[in-house]
Amino acid sequence: MEFEQIKDYVPGDDVRNINWKASAKRGQLMLNQYQDEKSQPVYSVIDKGRVMKMPFEGMKLIDYAINATLVISNIALKKGDKAGMFGFSDRISNQVVAQKRASQMNLILETLYNVDTDFKESDFSRLYIDVKRKITNRSLLLLYTNFETLDALHRQLPYLQAIAKNHLLVIIFFENTELKEMLIEEVDTTREIFDKTIAEKFIYEKKLIVNELNKYGIQTILTEPQHLTVNTINKYLEIKARGLL
């Protein structure tokens, strides 16, 4: 609940909300009035592990995640939500607690400046522990990471499920555009046919990852890097419109 105003007490009001200090000043009972909290915490969670170092058109995947975080944070604040962020690999770092104060965008921008991959293996078990300890209110968590195989997902799935029990979790990961380009190329040699078959397998596996996450109620965005920001904005607006948070 968010504080709205102090008003005159009328019979039937909840006496637990009486503002005794204001009542003493006015010489009559005054009441703190609250409204349902409309602003929701929106966290951008950036995987800083080595899966995010993959290059695409002169940038790493983490760079696309940083750009998307900057834009979605600004939009969330303009929509009246609280914007925050943090990075993680073997631990949480670069944390900005979700707020909607005037200086929030500057704080997020300064923090994003120091975010980069650290080439470590991302520890999703530690992510779950830190999220449980540090983010107590139900929040929208936009998790930028990358899964290439179902096996890689299954190793982390128990922790993602645990996070999703208390928060609205959206897993955002990337299509391999180089593999997609291979599918439209003409093939002549046995080697080229083999490479194209492998490419088809990996592309199909990405779709299986989406299905697996959706099966457990975890929302997803599978996107080409250059479309990351737009697709993240659309997902956020969809969640707002459907009142899911």
GROMACS .gro file of C-alpha atoms in nm:
model
  245
    1MET     CA    1   0.000   0.000   0.000
    2GLU     CA    2   0.115   0.356  -0.077
    3PHE     CA    3   0.044   0.659   0.143
    4GLU     CA    4  -0.203   0.892  -0.030
    5GLN     CA    5  -0.311   1.164   0.216
    6ILE     CA    6  -0.416   1.255   0.571
    7LYS     CA    7  -0.792   1.294   0.608
    8ASP     CA    8  -1.054   1.344   0.878
    9TYR     CA    9  -1.144   1.030   1.068
   10VAL     CA   10  -1.500   0.907   1.021
   11PRO     CA   11  -1.665   0.620   1.209
   12GLY     CA   12  -1.587   0.291   1.042
   13ASP     CA   13  -1.233   0.387   0.940
   14ASP     CA   14  -0.955   0.154   1.049
   15VAL     CA   15  -0.832   0.293   1.382
   16ARG     CA   16  -0.491   0.140   1.316
   17ASN     CA   17  -0.436   0.414   1.058
   18ILE     CA   18  -0.500   0.705   1.294
   19ASN     CA   19  -0.222   0.963   1.268
   20TRP     CA   20  -0.183   1.065   1.632
   21LYS     CA   21   0.064   1.345   1.562
   22ALA     CA   22  -0.165   1.509   1.306
   23SER     CA   23  -0.463   1.449   1.537
   24ALA     CA   24  -0.290   1.635   1.820
   25LYS     CA   25  -0.215   1.932   1.596
   26ARG     CA   26  -0.570   1.955   1.460
   27GLY     CA   27  -0.747   1.874   1.785
   28GLN     CA   28  -0.947   1.600   1.615
   29LEU     CA   29  -0.884   1.251   1.489
   30MET     CA   30  -0.695   1.240   1.161
   31LEU     CA   31  -0.633   0.930   0.952
   32ASN     CA   32  -0.358   0.818   0.716
   33GLN     CA   33  -0.525   0.715   0.392
   34TYR     CA   34  -0.357   0.461   0.168
   35GLN     CA   35  -0.415   0.339  -0.183
   36ASP     CA   36  -0.315   0.019  -0.354
   37GLU     CA   37   0.040   0.054  -0.472
   38LYS     CA   38   0.036   0.104  -0.848
   39SER     CA   39   0.407   0.127  -0.911
   40GLN     CA   40   0.577  -0.210  -0.943
   41PRO     CA   41   0.947  -0.294  -0.917
   42VAL     CA   42   1.103  -0.374  -1.255
   43TYR     CA   43   1.453  -0.521  -1.242
   44SER     CA   44   1.685  -0.578  -1.535
   45VAL     CA   45   1.908  -0.873  -1.444
   46ILE     CA   46   2.219  -0.899  -1.661
   47ASP     CA   47   2.414  -1.224  -1.681
   48LYS     CA   48   2.781  -1.120  -1.679
   49GLY     CA   49   2.914  -1.471  -1.735
   50ARG     CA   50   3.100  -1.594  -2.038
   51VAL     CA   51   2.781  -1.690  -2.226
   52MET     CA   52   2.728  -1.317  -2.284
   53LYS     CA   53   3.063  -1.248  -2.449
   54MET     CA   54   2.952  -1.378  -2.790
   55PRO     CA   55   3.009  -1.109  -3.055
   56PHE     CA   56   2.743  -0.981  -3.295
   57GLU     CA   57   2.797  -0.693  -3.539
   58GLY     CA   58   3.083  -0.543  -3.341
   59MET     CA   59   2.919  -0.576  -2.999
   60LYS     CA   60   2.898  -0.848  -2.736
   61LEU     CA   61   2.562  -0.986  -2.627
   62ILE     CA   62   2.607  -0.816  -2.292
   63ASP     CA   63   2.630  -0.481  -2.471
   64TYR     CA   64   2.286  -0.538  -2.621
   65ALA     CA   65   2.155  -0.626  -2.275
   66ILE     CA   66   2.304  -0.305  -2.133
   67ASN     CA   67   2.137  -0.096  -2.402
   68ALA     CA   68   1.803  -0.269  -2.347
   69THR     CA   69   1.832  -0.215  -1.971
   70LEU     CA   70   1.885   0.157  -2.019
   71VAL     CA   71   1.579   0.193  -2.242
   72ILE     CA   72   1.342  -0.032  -2.046
   73SER     CA   73   1.438   0.138  -1.718
   74ASN     CA   74   1.351   0.476  -1.864
   75ILE     CA   75   1.018   0.350  -1.997
   76ALA     CA   76   0.930   0.179  -1.668
   77LEU     CA   77   0.990   0.504  -1.479
   78LYS     CA   78   0.778   0.699  -1.727
   79LYS     CA   79   0.502   0.441  -1.675
   80GLY     CA   80   0.515   0.504  -1.301
   81ASP     CA   81   0.700   0.185  -1.208
   82LYS     CA   82   1.017   0.150  -1.004
   83ALA     CA   83   1.326   0.068  -1.210
   84GLY     CA   84   1.627  -0.121  -1.080
   85MET     CA   85   1.901  -0.351  -1.204
   86PHE     CA   86   2.184  -0.579  -1.110
   87GLY     CA   87   2.439  -0.803  -1.274
   88PHE     CA   88   2.548  -1.150  -1.174
   89SER     CA   89   2.793  -1.425  -1.253
   90ASP     CA   90   2.937  -1.596  -0.945
   91ARG     CA   91   2.762  -1.332  -0.730
   92ILE     CA   92   2.530  -1.032  -0.760
   93SER     CA   93   2.699  -0.703  -0.840
   94ASN     CA   94   2.622  -0.359  -0.984
   95GLN     CA   95   2.294  -0.348  -0.794
   96VAL     CA   96   2.057  -0.054  -0.809
   97VAL     CA   97   1.751  -0.097  -0.586
   98ALA     CA   98   1.427  -0.036  -0.776
   99GLN     CA   99   1.301   0.316  -0.707
  100LYS     CA  100   1.120   0.588  -0.901
  101ARG     CA  101   1.306   0.892  -0.771
  102ALA     CA  102   1.418   1.168  -1.006
  103SER     CA  103   1.784   1.064  -0.993
  104GLN     CA  104   1.718   0.696  -1.069
  105MET     CA  105   1.808   0.705  -1.438
  106ASN     CA  106   2.140   0.875  -1.368
  107LEU     CA  107   2.221   0.610  -1.108
  108ILE     CA  108   2.134   0.328  -1.349
  109LEU     CA  109   2.337   0.490  -1.626
  110GLU     CA  110   2.642   0.525  -1.402
  111THR     CA  111   2.609   0.164  -1.288
  112LEU     CA  112   2.570   0.028  -1.641
  113TYR     CA  113   2.893   0.202  -1.738
  114ASN     CA  114   3.079  -0.043  -1.514
  115VAL     CA  115   2.903  -0.360  -1.631
  116ASP     CA  116   3.099  -0.605  -1.844
  117THR     CA  117   3.149  -0.978  -1.878
  118ASP     CA  118   3.389  -1.135  -1.632
  119PHE     CA  119   3.417  -1.463  -1.827
  120LYS     CA  120   3.315  -1.672  -1.526
  121GLU     CA  121   3.057  -1.949  -1.509
  122SER     CA  122   2.727  -1.794  -1.403
  123ASP     CA  123   2.602  -1.930  -1.071
  124PHE     CA  124   2.222  -1.946  -1.086
  125SER     CA  125   2.201  -2.104  -0.743
  126ARG     CA  126   2.369  -1.797  -0.598
  127LEU     CA  127   2.139  -1.578  -0.806
  128TYR     CA  128   1.837  -1.746  -0.646
  129ILE     CA  129   1.978  -1.703  -0.295
  130ASP     CA  130   2.062  -1.335  -0.348
  131VAL     CA  131   1.728  -1.255  -0.513
  132LYS     CA  132   1.542  -1.421  -0.226
  133ARG     CA  133   1.743  -1.224   0.028
  134LYS     CA  134   1.756  -0.883  -0.142
  135ILE     CA  135   1.428  -0.853  -0.337
  136THR     CA  136   1.145  -0.910  -0.093
  137ASN     CA  137   0.857  -0.756  -0.292
  138ARG     CA  138   0.712  -0.932  -0.594
  139SER     CA  139   0.890  -0.784  -0.895
  140LEU     CA  140   0.923  -0.815  -1.269
  141LEU     CA  141   1.265  -0.967  -1.337
  142LEU     CA  142   1.390  -0.930  -1.694
  143LEU     CA  143   1.680  -1.177  -1.702
  144TYR     CA  144   1.921  -1.131  -1.993
  145THR     CA  145   2.121  -1.449  -2.046
  146ASN     CA  146   2.188  -1.708  -2.314
  147PHE     CA  147   2.112  -2.079  -2.333
  148GLU     CA  148   2.237  -2.277  -2.630
  149THR     CA  149   2.114  -2.624  -2.531
  150LEU     CA  150   1.842  -2.791  -2.328
  151ASP     CA  151   2.109  -2.949  -2.110
  152ALA     CA  152   2.242  -2.605  -2.022
  153LEU     CA  153   1.890  -2.493  -1.931
  154HIS     CA  154   1.811  -2.803  -1.726
  155ARG     CA  155   2.115  -2.742  -1.504
  156GLN     CA  156   1.970  -2.404  -1.406
  157LEU     CA  157   1.598  -2.474  -1.430
  158PRO     CA  158   1.540  -2.558  -1.060
  159TYR     CA  159   1.677  -2.218  -0.960
  160LEU     CA  160   1.473  -2.036  -1.225
  161GLN     CA  161   1.159  -2.215  -1.107
  162ALA     CA  162   1.233  -2.115  -0.749
  163ILE     CA  163   1.276  -1.750  -0.847
  164ALA     CA  164   0.954  -1.760  -1.052
  165LYS     CA  165   0.754  -1.869  -0.747
  166ASN     CA  166   0.793  -1.523  -0.594
  167HIS     CA  167   0.848  -1.301  -0.897
  168LEU     CA  168   0.734  -1.258  -1.254
  169LEU     CA  169   1.039  -1.391  -1.435
  170VAL     CA  170   1.108  -1.333  -1.804
  171ILE     CA  171   1.406  -1.517  -1.951
  172ILE     CA  172   1.554  -1.324  -2.244
  173PHE     CA  173   1.801  -1.508  -2.463
  174PHE     CA  174   1.935  -1.489  -2.814
  175GLU     CA  175   1.890  -1.646  -3.153
  176ASN     CA  176   2.209  -1.737  -3.333
  177THR     CA  177   2.176  -1.530  -3.649
  178GLU     CA  178   2.479  -1.689  -3.814
  179LEU     CA  179   2.313  -2.029  -3.794
  180LYS     CA  180   1.990  -1.888  -3.937
  181GLU     CA  181   2.183  -1.750  -4.232
  182MET     CA  182   2.330  -2.094  -4.297
  183LEU     CA  183   1.981  -2.236  -4.348
  184ILE     CA  184   1.912  -2.017  -4.650
  185GLU     CA  185   2.246  -2.081  -4.820
  186GLU     CA  186   2.280  -2.328  -5.105
  187VAL     CA  187   2.473  -2.641  -5.010
  188ASP     CA  188   2.674  -2.860  -5.244
  189THR     CA  189   2.930  -3.057  -5.051
  190THR     CA  190   2.884  -3.324  -4.786
  191ARG     CA  191   3.051  -3.095  -4.535
  192GLU     CA  192   2.807  -2.813  -4.610
  193ILE     CA  193   2.511  -3.050  -4.573
  194PHE     CA  194   2.648  -3.166  -4.238
  195ASP     CA  195   2.699  -2.807  -4.118
  196LYS     CA  196   2.346  -2.712  -4.223
  197THR     CA  197   2.201  -3.011  -4.039
  198ILE     CA  198   2.385  -2.913  -3.721
  199ALA     CA  199   2.261  -2.555  -3.760
  200GLU     CA  200   1.902  -2.678  -3.789
  201LYS     CA  201   1.948  -2.883  -3.472
  202PHE     CA  202   2.071  -2.588  -3.267
  203ILE     CA  203   1.798  -2.357  -3.396
  204TYR     CA  204   1.534  -2.617  -3.311
  205GLU     CA  205   1.686  -2.660  -2.966
  206LYS     CA  206   1.634  -2.290  -2.894
  207LYS     CA  207   1.263  -2.340  -2.961
  208LEU     CA  208   1.261  -2.638  -2.726
  209ILE     CA  209   1.413  -2.416  -2.456
  210VAL     CA  210   1.126  -2.169  -2.499
  211ASN     CA  211   0.872  -2.451  -2.470
  212GLU     CA  212   1.044  -2.594  -2.163
  213LEU     CA  213   1.044  -2.260  -1.980
  214ASN     CA  214   0.684  -2.186  -2.076
  215LYS     CA  215   0.584  -2.529  -1.945
  216TYR     CA  216   0.690  -2.416  -1.599
  217GLY     CA  217   0.516  -2.080  -1.624
  218ILE     CA  218   0.830  -1.882  -1.702
  219GLN     CA  219   0.787  -1.624  -1.976
  220THR     CA  220   1.047  -1.592  -2.248
  221ILE     CA  221   1.184  -1.370  -2.521
  222LEU     CA  222   1.391  -1.541  -2.789
  223THR     CA  223   1.529  -1.263  -3.002
  224GLU     CA  224   1.793  -1.159  -3.248
  225PRO     CA  225   2.036  -0.922  -3.074
  226GLN     CA  226   1.945  -0.622  -3.287
  227HIS     CA  227   1.578  -0.660  -3.194
  228LEU     CA  228   1.638  -0.712  -2.822
  229THR     CA  229   1.535  -0.367  -2.702
  230VAL     CA  230   1.213  -0.351  -2.904
  231ASN     CA  231   1.108  -0.702  -2.805
  232THR     CA  232   1.179  -0.633  -2.438
  233ILE     CA  233   0.970  -0.316  -2.448
  234ASN     CA  234   0.683  -0.503  -2.613
  235LYS     CA  235   0.694  -0.777  -2.349
  236TYR     CA  236   0.693  -0.521  -2.067
  237LEU     CA  237   0.396  -0.337  -2.219
  238GLU     CA  238   0.213  -0.667  -2.269
  239ILE     CA  239   0.267  -0.759  -1.904
  240LYS     CA  240   0.139  -0.417  -1.796
  241ALA     CA  241  -0.166  -0.438  -2.021
  242ARG     CA  242  -0.256  -0.785  -1.894
  243GLY     CA  243  -0.206  -0.686  -1.530
  244LEU     CA  244   0.022  -0.983  -1.468
  245LEU     CA  245   0.248  -0.813  -1.216
   0.00000   0.00000   0.00000
